[in-house]
Amino acid sequence: KAVLDYLVKVNRPYSANDISSQLHGLISPAQAKKLLNDLADEKKLERKINGKQQIFYAIQTSIEVPSVEEAEQEEETIRGLEQQLSQAKDENKVLAGRLQGLTNALTDDQMRERIAKLSAEVKENDGRLTQLRSGEVISPEEKNNIETEHAAMTKHWKARKRMFKNIIDTIGEGYPGKISDLFEELGIETDEDVGADVAIIGDK
């Protein structure tokens, strides 16, 4: 019964060895051969002989043919599943991109260390620039070097600030609470917390 049901279900030709393999050794090839020949003798299966090879398959008149409505419904179901698969692939691509961005980003400790270092450098350069603007005499070359270095440090600061904001925005999309609570829990201090404003410093 299991052999007959299987051949009707798959509706494909199989040899005795194939049936034994497809049923995962439930019956041996010899047992499968005997069962298949018995079913063929009882006109429950079709049998084709090609030399020493015997092939068995379900009688086609016993196969239930779906109606036009059922076929159309199956096609509609398949189209719906294909659309869901396409959407799932697109979502997976977006999530993979976000994961890659987070993987390539600095760790919290590295970011805090980098921000602290850049903040200290910008503050030092800002102090030197303020002294220059107050009228202290230095060479044009030194003044130019200081202003160039100040502009470079401010540029780095702005870039890191944007990177930090992008990462926080990504995390915030799935974080259930307030981002400020997360900052407090991780011990993160923002520019606003320490009274630093890159826009003001960059315009000096």
PDB file of N, CA, C and O in Angstrom, residues 96-123:
ATOM      1  N   ALA A  96      21.144  42.851   5.897  1.00  0.00           N
ATOM      2  CA  ALA A  96      22.555  42.478   5.736  1.00  0.00           C
ATOM      3  C   ALA A  96      23.418  43.734   5.597  1.00  0.00           C
ATOM      4  O   ALA A  96      24.531  43.805   6.126  1.00  0.00           O
ATOM      5  N   GLY A  97      22.891  44.741   4.872  1.00  0.00           N
ATOM      6  CA  GLY A  97      23.629  45.992   4.728  1.00  0.00           C
ATOM      7  C   GLY A  97      23.794  46.712   6.054  1.00  0.00           C
ATOM      8  O   GLY A  97      24.862  47.240   6.358  1.00  0.00           O
ATOM      9  N   ARG A  98      22.717  46.720   6.859  1.00  0.00           N
ATOM     10  CA  ARG A  98      22.805  47.365   8.177  1.00  0.00           C
ATOM     11  C   ARG A  98      23.796  46.635   9.063  1.00  0.00           C
ATOM     12  O   ARG A  98      24.591  47.254   9.786  1.00  0.00           O
ATOM     13  N   LEU A  99      23.752  45.307   9.012  1.00  0.00           N
ATOM     14  CA  LEU A  99      24.678  44.514   9.834  1.00  0.00           C
ATOM     15  C   LEU A  99      26.114  44.783   9.428  1.00  0.00           C
ATOM     16  O   LEU A  99      26.996  44.913  10.280  1.00  0.00           O
ATOM     17  N   GLN A 100      26.359  44.882   8.106  1.00  0.00           N
ATOM     18  CA  GLN A 100      27.711  45.158   7.634  1.00  0.00           C
ATOM     19  C   GLN A 100      28.194  46.508   8.133  1.00  0.00           C
ATOM     20  O   GLN A 100      29.345  46.671   8.532  1.00  0.00           O
ATOM     21  N   GLY A 101      27.264  47.503   8.114  1.00  0.00           N
ATOM     22  CA  GLY A 101      27.632  48.832   8.600  1.00  0.00           C
ATOM     23  C   GLY A 101      27.982  48.835  10.066  1.00  0.00           C
ATOM     24  O   GLY A 101      28.956  49.462  10.494  1.00  0.00           O
ATOM     25  N   LEU A 102      27.191  48.101  10.859  1.00  0.00           N
ATOM     26  CA  LEU A 102      27.479  48.025  12.291  1.00  0.00           C
ATOM     27  C   LEU A 102      28.761  47.255  12.564  1.00  0.00           C
ATOM     28  O   LEU A 102      29.514  47.569  13.487  1.00  0.00           O
ATOM     29  N   THR A 103      29.015  46.218  11.756  1.00  0.00           N
ATOM     30  CA  THR A 103      30.222  45.408  11.941  1.00  0.00           C
ATOM     31  C   THR A 103      31.476  46.226  11.655  1.00  0.00           C
ATOM     32  O   THR A 103      32.499  46.094  12.334  1.00  0.00           O
ATOM     33  N   ASN A 104      31.392  47.091  10.613  1.00  0.00           N
ATOM     34  CA  ASN A 104      32.559  47.883  10.227  1.00  0.00           C
ATOM     35  C   ASN A 104      32.763  49.113  11.116  1.00  0.00           C
ATOM     36  O   ASN A 104      33.816  49.741  11.070  1.00  0.00           O
ATOM     37  N   ALA A 105      31.746  49.480  11.887  1.00  0.00           N
ATOM     38  CA  ALA A 105      31.839  50.673  12.718  1.00  0.00           C
ATOM     39  C   ALA A 105      32.733  50.431  13.930  1.00  0.00           C
ATOM     40  O   ALA A 105      33.038  49.297  14.298  1.00  0.00           O
ATOM     41  N   LEU A 106      33.152  51.533  14.551  1.00  0.00           N
ATOM     42  CA  LEU A 106      33.961  51.438  15.760  1.00  0.00           C
ATOM     43  C   LEU A 106      33.116  50.896  16.912  1.00  0.00           C
ATOM     44  O   LEU A 106      31.900  51.085  16.951  1.00  0.00           O
ATOM     45  N   THR A 107      33.780  50.248  17.864  1.00  0.00           N
ATOM     46  CA  THR A 107      33.076  49.818  19.064  1.00  0.00           C
ATOM     47  C   THR A 107      32.776  51.046  19.929  1.00  0.00           C
ATOM     48  O   THR A 107      33.298  52.138  19.694  1.00  0.00           O
ATOM     49  N   ASP A 108      31.923  50.873  20.940  1.00  0.00           N
ATOM     50  CA  ASP A 108      31.568  51.994  21.817  1.00  0.00           C
ATOM     51  C   ASP A 108      32.809  52.577  22.483  1.00  0.00           C
ATOM     52  O   ASP A 108      32.989  53.802  22.553  1.00  0.00           O
ATOM     53  N   ASP A 109      33.688  51.691  22.975  1.00  0.00           N
ATOM     54  CA  ASP A 109      34.899  52.160  23.656  1.00  0.00           C
ATOM     55  C   ASP A 109      35.815  52.901  22.685  1.00  0.00           C
ATOM     56  O   ASP A 109      36.383  53.951  23.020  1.00  0.00           O
ATOM     57  N   GLN A 110      35.968  52.346  21.478  1.00  0.00           N
ATOM     58  CA  GLN A 110      36.826  53.000  20.489  1.00  0.00           C
ATOM     59  C   GLN A 110      36.267  54.363  20.089  1.00  0.00           C
ATOM     60  O   GLN A 110      37.010  55.319  19.904  1.00  0.00           O
ATOM     61  N   MET A 111      34.943  54.429  19.952  1.00  0.00           N
ATOM     62  CA  MET A 111      34.321  55.696  19.568  1.00  0.00           C
ATOM     63  C   MET A 111      34.479  56.743  20.663  1.00  0.00           C
ATOM     64  O   MET A 111      34.793  57.913  20.391  1.00  0.00           O
ATOM     65  N   ARG A 112      34.252  56.335  21.923  1.00  0.00           N
ATOM     66  CA  ARG A 112      34.415  57.288  23.029  1.00  0.00           C
ATOM     67  C   ARG A 112      35.853  57.795  23.095  1.00  0.00           C
ATOM     68  O   ARG A 112      36.105  58.984  23.305  1.00  0.00           O
ATOM     69  N   GLU A 113      36.802  56.882  22.919  1.00  0.00           N
ATOM     70  CA  GLU A 113      38.215  57.261  22.973  1.00  0.00           C
ATOM     71  C   GLU A 113      38.558  58.222  21.836  1.00  0.00           C
ATOM     72  O   GLU A 113      39.258  59.221  22.034  1.00  0.00           O
ATOM     73  N   ARG A 114      38.039  57.909  20.634  1.00  0.00           N
ATOM     74  CA  ARG A 114      38.326  58.756  19.482  1.00  0.00           C
ATOM     75  C   ARG A 114      37.691  60.133  19.628  1.00  0.00           C
ATOM     76  O   ARG A 114      38.321  61.165  19.326  1.00  0.00           O
ATOM     77  N   ILE A 115      36.437  60.182  20.098  1.00  0.00           N
ATOM     78  CA  ILE A 115      35.753  61.462  20.291  1.00  0.00           C
ATOM     79  C   ILE A 115      36.473  62.313  21.332  1.00  0.00           C
ATOM     80  O   ILE A 115      36.660  63.512  21.166  1.00  0.00           O
ATOM     81  N   ALA A 116      36.910  61.654  22.441  1.00  0.00           N
ATOM     82  CA  ALA A 116      37.613  62.380  23.494  1.00  0.00           C
ATOM     83  C   ALA A 116      38.930  62.960  22.969  1.00  0.00           C
ATOM     84  O   ALA A 116      39.281  64.113  23.261  1.00  0.00           O
ATOM     85  N   LYS A 117      39.644  62.160  22.167  1.00  0.00           N
ATOM     86  CA  LYS A 117      40.919  62.616  21.623  1.00  0.00           C
ATOM     87  C   LYS A 117      40.718  63.792  20.666  1.00  0.00           C
ATOM     88  O   LYS A 117      41.433  64.808  20.732  1.00  0.00           O
ATOM     89  N   LEU A 118      39.738  63.652  19.762  1.00  0.00           N
ATOM     90  CA  LEU A 118      39.486  64.720  18.804  1.00  0.00           C
ATOM     91  C   LEU A 118      38.981  65.987  19.496  1.00  0.00           C
ATOM     92  O   LEU A 118      39.342  67.103  19.117  1.00  0.00           O
ATOM     93  N   SER A 119      38.141  65.790  20.524  1.00  0.00           N
ATOM     94  CA  SER A 119      37.628  66.944  21.266  1.00  0.00           C
ATOM     95  C   SER A 119      38.770  67.699  21.935  1.00  0.00           C
ATOM     96  O   SER A 119      38.810  68.940  21.927  1.00  0.00           O
ATOM     97  N   ALA A 120      39.715  66.950  22.525  1.00  0.00           N
ATOM     98  CA  ALA A 120      40.858  67.575  23.193  1.00  0.00           C
ATOM     99  C   ALA A 120      41.731  68.318  22.187  1.00  0.00           C
ATOM    100  O   ALA A 120      42.190  69.443  22.443  1.00  0.00           O
ATOM    101  N   GLU A 121      41.926  67.704  21.015  1.00  0.00           N
ATOM    102  CA  GLU A 121      42.757  68.346  19.993  1.00  0.00           C
ATOM    103  C   GLU A 121      42.089  69.610  19.462  1.00  0.00           C
ATOM    104  O   GLU A 121      42.749  70.638  19.256  1.00  0.00           O
ATOM    105  N   VAL A 122      40.779  69.517  19.231  1.00  0.00           N
ATOM    106  CA  VAL A 122      40.066  70.693  18.735  1.00  0.00           C
ATOM    107  C   VAL A 122      40.083  71.815  19.772  1.00  0.00           C
ATOM    108  O   VAL A 122      40.271  72.995  19.447  1.00  0.00           O
ATOM    109  N   LYS A 123      39.893  71.453  21.044  1.00  0.00           N
ATOM    110  CA  LYS A 123      39.898  72.452  22.108  1.00  0.00           C
ATOM    111  C   LYS A 123      41.259  73.124  22.208  1.00  0.00           C
ATOM    112  O   LYS A 123      41.356  74.351  22.370  1.00  0.00           O
TER     113      LYS A 123
END
